[in-house]
Coordinates of C-alpha atoms in Angstrom, one line a residue:
M1 CA -39.8 5.9 -102.7
R2 CA -39.6 1.9 -102.9
I3 CA -36.1 1.1 -102.5
G4 CA -34.9 -2.8 -102.9
I5 CA -31.8 -3.9 -101.5
T6 CA -29.2 -6.2 -102.5
Y7 CA -26.7 -8.2 -100.7
D8 CA -24.7 -11.1 -100.3
L9 CA -25.8 -12.4 -96.8
K10 CA -23.2 -14.3 -95.2
E11 CA -24.8 -17.3 -93.6
A12 CA -26.2 -18.1 -96.5
W13 CA -22.9 -18.3 -98.0
L14 CA -21.8 -20.7 -95.2
S15 CA -24.7 -22.6 -95.1
S16 CA -23.3 -23.6 -98.6
G17 CA -20.2 -24.6 -97.5
Y18 CA -18.0 -21.4 -98.2
S19 CA -15.2 -20.6 -95.4
L20 CA -15.2 -17.8 -93.2
E21 CA -12.5 -16.0 -95.0
E22 CA -14.2 -16.8 -98.3
T23 CA -17.5 -14.8 -97.2
A24 CA -15.2 -12.2 -95.0
E25 CA -16.4 -9.2 -97.6
F26 CA -20.2 -10.3 -97.2
D27 CA -23.0 -9.0 -95.0
S28 CA -24.7 -9.8 -91.9
L29 CA -28.1 -9.5 -90.9
E30 CA -27.4 -7.0 -88.4
T31 CA -26.0 -4.6 -91.7
V32 CA -29.2 -5.2 -93.6
Q33 CA -31.3 -4.1 -91.1
A34 CA -29.3 -1.0 -90.2
I35 CA -29.9 0.2 -93.6
E36 CA -33.2 -1.0 -93.3
N37 CA -34.0 1.1 -90.6
A38 CA -32.1 4.3 -92.1
L39 CA -34.1 4.1 -95.3
R40 CA -37.6 3.9 -93.4
S41 CA -36.4 7.0 -91.0
M42 CA -35.8 8.8 -94.5
G43 CA -39.6 8.5 -95.4
H44 CA -38.6 5.2 -97.7
Q45 CA -40.2 1.9 -98.2
P46 CA -37.7 -0.6 -98.2
V47 CA -37.7 -4.1 -99.8
R48 CA -35.1 -7.0 -99.2
I49 CA -34.0 -8.7 -102.2
G50 CA -30.8 -10.5 -101.7
G51 CA -28.0 -11.1 -103.7
L52 CA -27.6 -12.0 -107.8
D53 CA -30.1 -15.0 -107.7
D54 CA -32.6 -13.5 -106.3
L55 CA -32.5 -10.3 -108.2
M56 CA -32.9 -12.3 -111.5
T57 CA -35.6 -14.6 -109.9
A58 CA -37.5 -11.3 -108.5
L59 CA -37.2 -9.2 -111.9
C60 CA -38.0 -12.5 -114.2
R61 CA -41.4 -12.5 -111.9
G62 CA -41.6 -8.8 -113.0
R63 CA -40.8 -7.0 -109.7
S64 CA -39.4 -3.8 -109.8
W65 CA -38.1 -1.1 -107.7
D66 CA -37.8 2.6 -107.6
M67 CA -34.3 2.5 -106.8
V68 CA -31.9 -0.5 -105.4
F69 CA -29.4 0.1 -102.4
N70 CA -26.9 -2.2 -103.7
I71 CA -24.0 -3.5 -101.4
A72 CA -23.7 -7.6 -103.2
E73 CA -19.9 -8.0 -103.9
G74 CA -20.4 -11.3 -105.3
M75 CA -18.3 -14.4 -105.3
H76 CA -16.6 -15.2 -108.4
G77 CA -14.2 -13.5 -110.7
F78 CA -13.1 -9.9 -111.4
G79 CA -16.6 -8.8 -112.3
R80 CA -18.3 -10.1 -109.4
E81 CA -19.2 -6.8 -108.1
S82 CA -20.4 -5.6 -111.2
A83 CA -23.0 -8.3 -112.1
I84 CA -25.9 -6.6 -110.0
P85 CA -25.3 -3.2 -111.5
A86 CA -25.0 -4.5 -115.4
I87 CA -28.2 -6.0 -114.7
L88 CA -30.2 -3.0 -113.0
D89 CA -28.5 -1.0 -116.0
A90 CA -30.2 -3.2 -118.5
R91 CA -33.4 -3.0 -116.8
Q92 CA -32.9 0.7 -116.1
I93 CA -33.2 0.7 -112.4
P94 CA -31.4 3.5 -110.6
Y95 CA -29.2 2.0 -108.0
T96 CA -26.5 3.4 -105.0
F97 CA -23.0 3.4 -106.0
S98 CA -20.7 2.7 -108.7
D99 CA -21.5 1.6 -112.2
P100 CA -20.3 -1.8 -113.3
L101 CA -17.2 -0.7 -115.0
V102 CA -15.7 1.5 -112.1
L103 CA -16.5 -1.8 -109.8
A104 CA -14.5 -3.9 -112.1
V105 CA -11.6 -1.4 -112.6
S106 CA -11.5 -0.7 -108.8
L107 CA -11.8 -4.5 -107.5
H108 CA -8.8 -5.2 -109.9
K109 CA -6.0 -2.9 -107.7
A110 CA -3.1 -3.1 -110.4
T111 CA -5.9 -1.6 -113.1
A112 CA -7.0 1.1 -110.7
K113 CA -3.6 2.0 -109.9
R114 CA -2.8 2.2 -113.9
V115 CA -6.1 4.6 -114.3
V116 CA -4.7 7.0 -111.1
R117 CA -1.1 6.6 -112.6
D118 CA -2.0 7.8 -115.8
C119 CA -4.2 10.7 -114.4
G120 CA -1.0 12.1 -112.9
L121 CA -1.5 11.0 -109.3
K122 CA 0.9 9.2 -107.1
T123 CA 1.0 5.4 -106.3
P124 CA 3.6 3.3 -105.5
R125 CA 5.4 1.4 -108.4
F126 CA 4.5 -1.8 -108.9
I127 CA 4.5 -5.1 -110.9
V128 CA 1.7 -7.8 -111.5
V129 CA 2.7 -11.2 -111.0
E130 CA 0.9 -14.1 -112.7
T131 CA 3.3 -16.7 -112.4
P132 CA 6.4 -16.8 -110.3
L133 CA 8.6 -16.5 -113.6
D134 CA 7.2 -12.8 -113.6
L135 CA 9.3 -12.3 -110.9
E136 CA 12.4 -12.3 -113.0
N137 CA 13.4 -8.8 -113.6
A138 CA 10.8 -7.8 -111.5
G139 CA 12.9 -4.0 -111.2
L140 CA 11.2 -3.0 -108.0
N141 CA 13.2 -1.5 -104.8
Y142 CA 13.1 -3.5 -101.7
P143 CA 11.0 -3.7 -99.3
V144 CA 7.9 -4.7 -101.4
F145 CA 4.3 -5.7 -100.3
A146 CA 2.4 -8.3 -101.8
K147 CA -1.3 -9.1 -101.8
P148 CA -3.8 -10.7 -104.0
I149 CA -5.0 -8.5 -106.8
A150 CA -8.5 -8.6 -106.4
E151 CA -9.6 -9.1 -102.7
G152 CA -11.3 -6.8 -99.9
T153 CA -11.3 -7.3 -96.3
G154 CA -7.8 -7.6 -96.3
K155 CA -7.8 -11.1 -97.2
G156 CA -4.0 -12.4 -98.4
V157 CA -2.3 -9.7 -96.0
D158 CA -0.4 -10.8 -93.3
G159 CA 3.1 -11.0 -91.5
Q160 CA 4.2 -12.2 -94.7
S161 CA 3.1 -9.7 -97.1
F162 CA 6.0 -7.1 -96.1
I163 CA 9.2 -8.3 -98.0
K164 CA 12.6 -7.8 -97.9
T165 CA 14.1 -10.1 -100.1
P166 CA 13.7 -11.9 -103.7
E167 CA 13.8 -15.2 -101.9
E168 CA 11.0 -14.1 -99.5
L169 CA 8.9 -12.5 -102.4
E170 CA 9.0 -15.6 -104.4
A171 CA 7.6 -17.8 -101.3
T172 CA 5.0 -15.2 -100.5
C173 CA 3.8 -15.1 -104.2
R174 CA 3.7 -18.8 -104.5
V175 CA 1.2 -19.3 -101.8
L176 CA -0.8 -16.1 -102.6
L177 CA -1.2 -17.7 -106.3
A178 CA -1.9 -21.0 -105.0
K179 CA -4.7 -20.0 -102.4
H180 CA -6.4 -17.1 -104.0
R181 CA -6.3 -18.6 -107.6
Q182 CA -5.6 -14.8 -109.0
P183 CA -2.3 -12.7 -109.8
V184 CA -0.4 -11.0 -107.0
L185 CA -0.3 -7.6 -107.0
V186 CA 3.7 -6.5 -105.6
E187 CA 4.2 -2.8 -104.7
E188 CA 7.0 -0.7 -103.4
F189 CA 6.6 -0.5 -99.7
L190 CA 5.8 3.2 -98.4
P191 CA 7.0 3.2 -94.7
G192 CA 4.6 6.3 -93.8
R193 CA 1.3 6.8 -92.0
E194 CA -1.5 5.1 -93.5
F195 CA -5.0 6.9 -94.0
T196 CA -8.4 5.7 -95.2
V197 CA -10.4 8.7 -96.6
G198 CA -14.1 8.5 -96.7
I199 CA -15.7 10.4 -99.5
V200 CA -19.4 10.9 -100.2
G201 CA -21.0 12.3 -103.3
T202 CA -20.5 12.2 -107.2
G203 CA -18.6 14.3 -109.7
R204 CA -18.2 17.9 -108.8
N205 CA -20.7 17.1 -105.4
A206 CA -18.0 14.8 -104.2
R207 CA -16.8 15.5 -101.2
V208 CA -14.1 14.4 -97.9
V209 CA -16.3 13.6 -95.0
G210 CA -13.0 12.7 -92.9
V211 CA -9.3 11.3 -92.6
M212 CA -8.5 8.2 -90.5
E213 CA -5.2 6.9 -89.4
V214 CA -5.2 3.6 -89.0
L215 CA -2.7 2.3 -86.4
V216 CA -2.1 -1.4 -86.2
D217 CA -0.4 -3.4 -83.3
S218 CA 3.0 -4.3 -84.8
A219 CA 2.8 -7.6 -82.5
Y220 CA 0.3 -9.0 -85.1
E221 CA 0.6 -10.1 -88.4
G222 CA 3.8 -7.6 -88.8
G223 CA 1.5 -4.4 -88.3
N224 CA -0.3 -5.0 -91.6
Y225 CA -4.0 -4.1 -91.7
G226 CA -4.9 -7.5 -93.3
Y227 CA -7.4 -10.1 -92.6
E228 CA -6.6 -11.2 -89.4
N229 CA -6.4 -7.9 -87.8
K230 CA -9.3 -6.4 -89.4
A231 CA -11.4 -9.5 -88.2
K232 CA -9.8 -8.6 -84.2
Y233 CA -9.7 -5.0 -84.6
E234 CA -11.2 -4.2 -81.4
D235 CA -7.7 -5.5 -79.7
R236 CA -5.3 -4.7 -82.3
V237 CA -6.2 -1.7 -84.4
S238 CA -6.6 1.9 -83.3
Y239 CA -8.7 4.4 -85.6
V240 CA -7.7 8.2 -85.1
L241 CA -9.3 11.1 -86.8
A242 CA -6.4 12.8 -88.5
S243 CA -5.6 16.4 -89.3
G244 CA -2.7 18.6 -90.4
D245 CA -0.8 19.0 -93.7
E246 CA -0.3 15.0 -94.2
A247 CA -3.9 14.3 -94.2
E248 CA -5.2 17.2 -96.1
A249 CA -2.8 16.1 -98.7
S250 CA -4.2 13.2 -98.4
A251 CA -7.6 14.1 -98.8
Q252 CA -6.8 15.8 -101.8
L253 CA -5.0 12.9 -103.4
A254 CA -8.3 10.4 -102.5
L255 CA -10.8 13.0 -103.7
D256 CA -8.6 13.5 -107.0
S257 CA -8.4 9.6 -107.3
W258 CA -12.2 9.3 -106.8
L259 CA -12.8 11.5 -109.5
A260 CA -10.3 9.8 -111.8
L261 CA -11.9 6.6 -111.5
G262 CA -15.4 7.9 -111.5
C263 CA -16.4 6.7 -108.5
R264 CA -20.0 7.6 -107.3
D265 CA -22.0 8.1 -103.9
G266 CA -19.9 7.2 -101.3
G267 CA -16.8 4.9 -100.7
R268 CA -13.3 4.9 -98.9
V269 CA -9.6 5.5 -100.6
D270 CA -6.6 4.1 -98.9
V271 CA -3.6 6.5 -98.8
R272 CA -0.1 6.0 -97.6
M273 CA 2.8 8.1 -97.1
D274 CA 6.0 7.8 -98.6
S275 CA 9.6 8.4 -97.4
S276 CA 9.2 11.9 -97.7
D277 CA 5.8 12.4 -96.3
R278 CA 4.0 12.9 -99.5
P279 CA 0.8 10.9 -100.1
A280 CA 0.6 8.2 -102.7
F281 CA -2.9 6.3 -103.5
I282 CA -3.0 2.5 -102.4
E283 CA -6.7 1.4 -103.2
V284 CA -9.9 2.5 -103.8
N285 CA -13.2 0.9 -102.1
P286 CA -16.3 2.1 -104.1
L287 CA -18.6 -0.6 -102.4
P288 CA -17.6 0.1 -98.8
G289 CA -18.6 -2.2 -95.8
L290 CA -21.6 -0.7 -94.4
H291 CA -21.7 -3.0 -91.0
P292 CA -22.8 0.0 -88.4
V293 CA -20.2 -1.0 -85.7
D294 CA -17.4 -2.9 -87.2
S295 CA -16.4 -1.1 -90.8
D296 CA -14.4 1.2 -91.7
L297 CA -16.5 4.1 -93.3
P298 CA -19.1 4.0 -90.4
I299 CA -16.1 4.0 -88.0
L300 CA -14.7 7.2 -89.4
C301 CA -18.2 8.7 -89.8
G302 CA -18.8 8.2 -85.9
L303 CA -15.2 9.8 -85.1
I304 CA -16.6 12.9 -87.0
G305 CA -20.2 12.8 -85.3
V306 CA -21.6 11.5 -88.4
S307 CA -24.5 8.9 -87.5
Y308 CA -25.2 5.8 -89.5
D309 CA -28.6 6.7 -90.8
S310 CA -27.0 10.4 -91.9
L311 CA -24.4 8.3 -94.0
I312 CA -26.9 6.0 -95.5
E313 CA -28.7 9.3 -96.5
Q314 CA -26.1 11.2 -98.0
I315 CA -25.4 7.8 -100.0
V316 CA -29.0 7.8 -100.9
N317 CA -29.3 11.7 -101.7
S318 CA -26.2 11.5 -103.9
A319 CA -27.6 8.5 -105.9
L320 CA -31.1 10.5 -106.1
D321 CA -29.2 13.6 -107.2
R322 CA -27.7 12.1 -110.2
V323 CA -30.8 10.0 -111.4
L324 CA -33.3 12.2 -110.8
D325 CA -32.0 15.9 -110.7
D326 CA -28.7 15.9 -112.5
P327 CA -27.8 19.5 -113.3
E328 CA -25.5 18.6 -116.1
V329 CA -27.7 16.5 -117.9
A330 CA -30.3 19.1 -117.6
L331 CA -27.7 21.9 -119.0
L332 CA -26.9 19.4 -121.8
L333 CA -30.4 18.7 -122.5
E334 CA -31.1 22.6 -122.6
E335 CA -28.2 23.1 -124.9
L336 CA -29.5 20.5 -127.3
S337 CA -32.8 21.9 -127.3
A338 CA -31.5 25.2 -128.2
F339 CA -29.3 24.4 -130.8
E340 CA -32.1 22.2 -132.7
S341 CA -34.3 25.2 -132.2
E342 CA -31.8 27.4 -134.2
N343 CA -31.4 24.8 -136.8
V344 CA -34.8 24.5 -137.5
A345 CA -35.6 28.1 -137.5

């Protein structure tokens, strides 16, 4: 198959004047090359496309692909991850990972939590702060945890994110509102272990590939898994494959959350244990980082002995299964055909 690759190249955005932190979620040439190599090892013909502008230019010139491997994050707005999938949907070009609706809902962490909560799954109580006035009568129990509502790679999470008093909360929210120009998600803090759960597949074929505990040195940024600690993870963070009752409960909650949100093909769900050792949904990443060395999902796969190429193959195969050989669609079409035959007769 001829598979295009869409991505936001960090170097290109940096050369346009954006900062290292603004481009933290974007991809390196090493990531694009690794995906390209994996696709080629599967027998496919990879074609580099680039970001949103590159995709639109290529489409306007009449180019197309059998499928697109999409890892483009986009730069602006709550729909930034959805832009390329929406265009590909309009052109009826299949692509990997989730659809525009799921990506937008998941990027807005409060909306994702509302969906998960409404499906009966546990997530910490929270409020959304759009202005400091929203902090009046917040109604949350301290300590709380504050972060931008729609950022990834730990942006906006640092030593000030763990908050014990209303005064600290107001100060942190004012900084986040001013710096990130978006609402702040404030959650009741859960004191237990933190896991990230890797998932591959879609719908009834979705499966947990592993549960990884994230252990951050408390000497740095309050021990929070934020931007600085992620960037310097080799010195500050330990990743340990988790097992036992807490890991199993976290895996089930992550899979239930994945299905509730309608995520596809591959990604991660972050889970944290409460004071009674019960897991709670924190957030989902349905467009995971895929740097072969530094990104969480490849790190997790490495701990369980799954190679990078195998991870990419599982993601592509999930997309192919649902696009080209969806048994549920086939069954519905078969039932529709039978119904029409009976009514004609």
